């Protein structure tokens, strides 16, 4: 005999996995990395089993983990640091013009604290560009699932302001969204940790470094794009 509570819990988990399985796993049409051929050492789905401690660390303390991953990705050379490594330039935010050169460590700390999501994504993009890594289909699915949950949470929370009957549902969804978000960050951090550890063991953390075309475009003057 199976307890009804366990049946209900199992049904809910099955629904979550089924929902995730319905999400497309292909790259976006304008993904500049879709032509890369190298693969991550582990995908985000395997990260909790392959790097459990780092996954917990990234999920429970994302600010510190994100800071450390960036320093490792830059091989400890903070002269290469810029705000989000230039991946999220917008409005008044222009990488290289935010005072990074005078105090890169302080700027990275502020970035990790105030813009954690962008900082984690910037780490991922930088490592992918550095080693020509293509995004794994499982990664695409997990990231899109997280984005959908965050968007749904935002919509329901706004509706709950005007519809009191939705407030309990909004609270529950907000809790779920936070769990999904921190789990995704933990998996992404663990994946980055494994990749960087592999590269460091291979000795790829030393020697000459030639910037990629995308990096040169990011570091170009505002409004300028280097020719291919």
C-alpha positions in Angstrom: 0.0 0.0 0.0 1.4 3.4 -1.0 0.6 6.5 1.1 -1.6 9.1 -0.7 0.9 11.8 0.2 3.7 10.1 -1.6 1.6 9.5 -4.6 0.7 13.2 -4.7 4.4 14.2 -4.3 5.5 11.8 -7.0 2.8 13.2 -9.3 3.9 16.7 -8.8 7.6 15.9 -9.4 6.5 14.0 -12.6 4.6 17.1 -13.7 7.7 19.3 -13.2 10.0 17.0 -15.2 7.4 16.6 -17.9 7.1 20.4 -18.1 10.9 20.7 -18.4 11.0 18.0 -21.0 8.6 20.0 -23.2 11.0 23.0 -23.4 13.1 23.1 -26.6 16.8 22.3 -26.1 18.2 23.8 -29.3 20.3 27.0 -29.5 18.6 30.3 -30.3 18.8 31.4 -34.0 21.3 34.2 -33.4 23.5 32.3 -30.9 27.1 33.3 -31.8 28.4 30.1 -30.2 26.3 27.6 -32.1 29.2 26.9 -34.4 31.6 26.0 -31.6 32.5 22.3 -31.4 34.1 21.8 -28.0 31.8 20.4 -25.2 31.6 21.1 -21.5 33.2 18.5 -19.3 29.8 18.0 -17.7 26.4 19.4 -18.4 24.3 21.3 -15.8 22.0 18.3 -15.4 24.9 16.1 -14.2 26.6 18.8 -12.1 24.9 18.0 -8.8 26.1 14.4 -9.0 29.6 15.2 -10.4 30.4 18.3 -8.2 27.9 18.1 -5.3 29.8 20.4 -2.9 30.5 23.1 -5.5 26.8 22.9 -6.6 25.7 23.5 -3.0 28.3 26.3 -2.6 27.1 28.0 -5.8 23.5 27.7 -4.8 23.8 28.8 -1.1 26.5 31.4 -1.6 26.3 32.6 -5.2 28.0 35.9 -4.6 31.2 34.4 -3.3 31.2 31.6 -5.8 30.6 33.9 -8.7 33.5 36.1 -7.6 35.8 33.2 -7.4 34.8 31.7 -10.7 35.5 35.0 -12.5 38.9 35.3 -11.0 39.7 31.7 -12.0 38.3 32.3 -15.5 40.6 35.4 -15.9 43.5 33.2 -14.6 44.0 35.7 -11.8 44.8 38.5 -14.2 42.4 41.2 -13.0 43.7 43.6 -15.7 41.4 41.6 -18.1 38.3 42.3 -15.9 35.5 44.6 -17.1 31.9 44.9 -15.9 30.2 41.6 -16.8 33.1 41.2 -19.3 31.2 43.4 -21.7 28.3 41.0 -22.3 25.6 43.2 -20.9 26.4 46.7 -22.1 23.3 48.9 -22.0 22.2 52.4 -21.3 24.9 54.0 -19.1 26.6 50.7 -18.4 29.7 50.3 -20.7 32.3 47.8 -19.8 35.8 49.3 -19.4 34.3 52.7 -18.5 33.0 51.9 -15.0 36.2 52.5 -13.1 37.3 48.8 -13.3 41.0 49.6 -14.1 41.5 51.5 -10.8 39.9 48.9 -8.6 38.9 45.7 -10.4 38.4 43.6 -7.3 36.0 46.1 -5.8 34.1 46.4 -9.0 33.8 42.6 -9.4 32.6 42.4 -5.8 29.9 45.0 -6.5 28.9 43.2 -9.8 28.6 39.8 -8.0 26.5 41.4 -5.2 24.2 43.7 -7.1 23.9 41.9 -10.5 24.4 38.2 -9.5 22.4 36.8 -12.4 24.3 38.8 -15.0 27.6 38.0 -13.3 27.0 34.2 -13.3 25.9 34.4 -17.0 29.0 36.5 -17.9 31.2 33.8 -16.3 29.5 31.2 -18.4 29.8 33.2 -21.7 33.4 34.1 -21.0 34.4 30.5 -20.5 32.5 29.4 -23.5 34.2 32.0 -25.7 37.6 31.3 -24.2 37.5 27.6 -24.9 35.0 27.5 -27.9 32.4 25.6 -25.9 29.0 24.9 -27.3 26.0 25.0 -25.0 24.7 21.5 -24.1 21.0 20.8 -25.0 20.4 19.9 -21.3 21.8 23.3 -20.3 19.5 25.1 -22.7 16.5 23.3 -21.3 17.4 24.0 -17.7 18.1 27.7 -18.4 14.9 28.2 -20.3 12.9 26.4 -17.6 14.3 28.8 -15.0 13.6 31.8 -17.2 10.0 30.7 -17.7 9.5 30.1 -13.9 10.9 33.6 -13.1 8.7 35.2 -15.7 5.6 33.4 -14.4 6.5 34.4 -10.8 6.8 38.1 -11.9 3.5 38.0 -13.7 1.6 36.3 -10.9 3.1 38.6 -8.3 2.0 41.7 -10.2 -1.5 40.3 -10.6 -1.7 39.5 -6.9 -1.4 43.2 -6.1 -4.8 43.7 -7.7 -6.4 40.3 -7.1 -6.2 39.3 -3.4 -7.2 35.7 -4.2 -3.9 35.2 -5.9 -1.7 36.3 -3.1 -1.3 32.8 -1.5 -0.5 31.3 -4.9 2.0 34.1 -5.6 3.7 33.3 -2.3 4.0 29.7 -3.2 5.2 30.4 -6.7 7.7 32.9 -5.4 9.2 30.2 -3.1 9.3 27.7 -6.0 11.0 30.3 -8.3 13.7 31.1 -5.7 14.4 27.4 -5.3 14.6 26.9 -9.1 16.8 30.0 -9.5 19.4 29.0 -6.8 19.5 25.5 -8.0 20.2 26.7 -11.6 23.0 29.0 -10.3 24.4 26.1 -8.3 24.4 23.8 -11.3 25.9 26.5 -13.5 28.7 27.2 -11.0 29.5 23.5 -10.6 29.8 23.1 -14.4 32.1 26.1 -14.6 34.2 24.8 -11.7 34.7 21.4 -13.4 35.6 23.0 -16.8 38.1 25.4 -15.2 39.6 22.5 -13.1 40.1 20.5 -16.3 41.7 23.4 -18.1 44.0 24.1 -15.2 45.1 20.5 -15.0 45.8 20.5 -18.7 48.0 23.5 -18.2 45.8 25.8 -20.3 45.9 28.5 -17.6 49.3 29.7 -18.7 50.9 30.8 -21.9 49.9 33.1 -24.7 46.3 34.2 -25.1 44.8 35.4 -28.3 41.4 37.2 -27.8 38.5 35.9 -29.8 36.6 38.0 -32.3 33.7 38.3 -29.9 36.0 39.6 -27.2 37.5 42.2 -29.5 34.0 43.4 -30.3 33.1 43.7 -26.7 36.2 45.7 -25.9 35.9 48.0 -28.9 34.9 51.6 -28.3 31.2 52.2 -27.8 29.4 52.2 -31.2 32.4 50.5 -32.9 32.5 46.9 -34.0 35.7 45.4 -35.3 35.5 43.9 -38.7 35.6 40.2 -39.2 
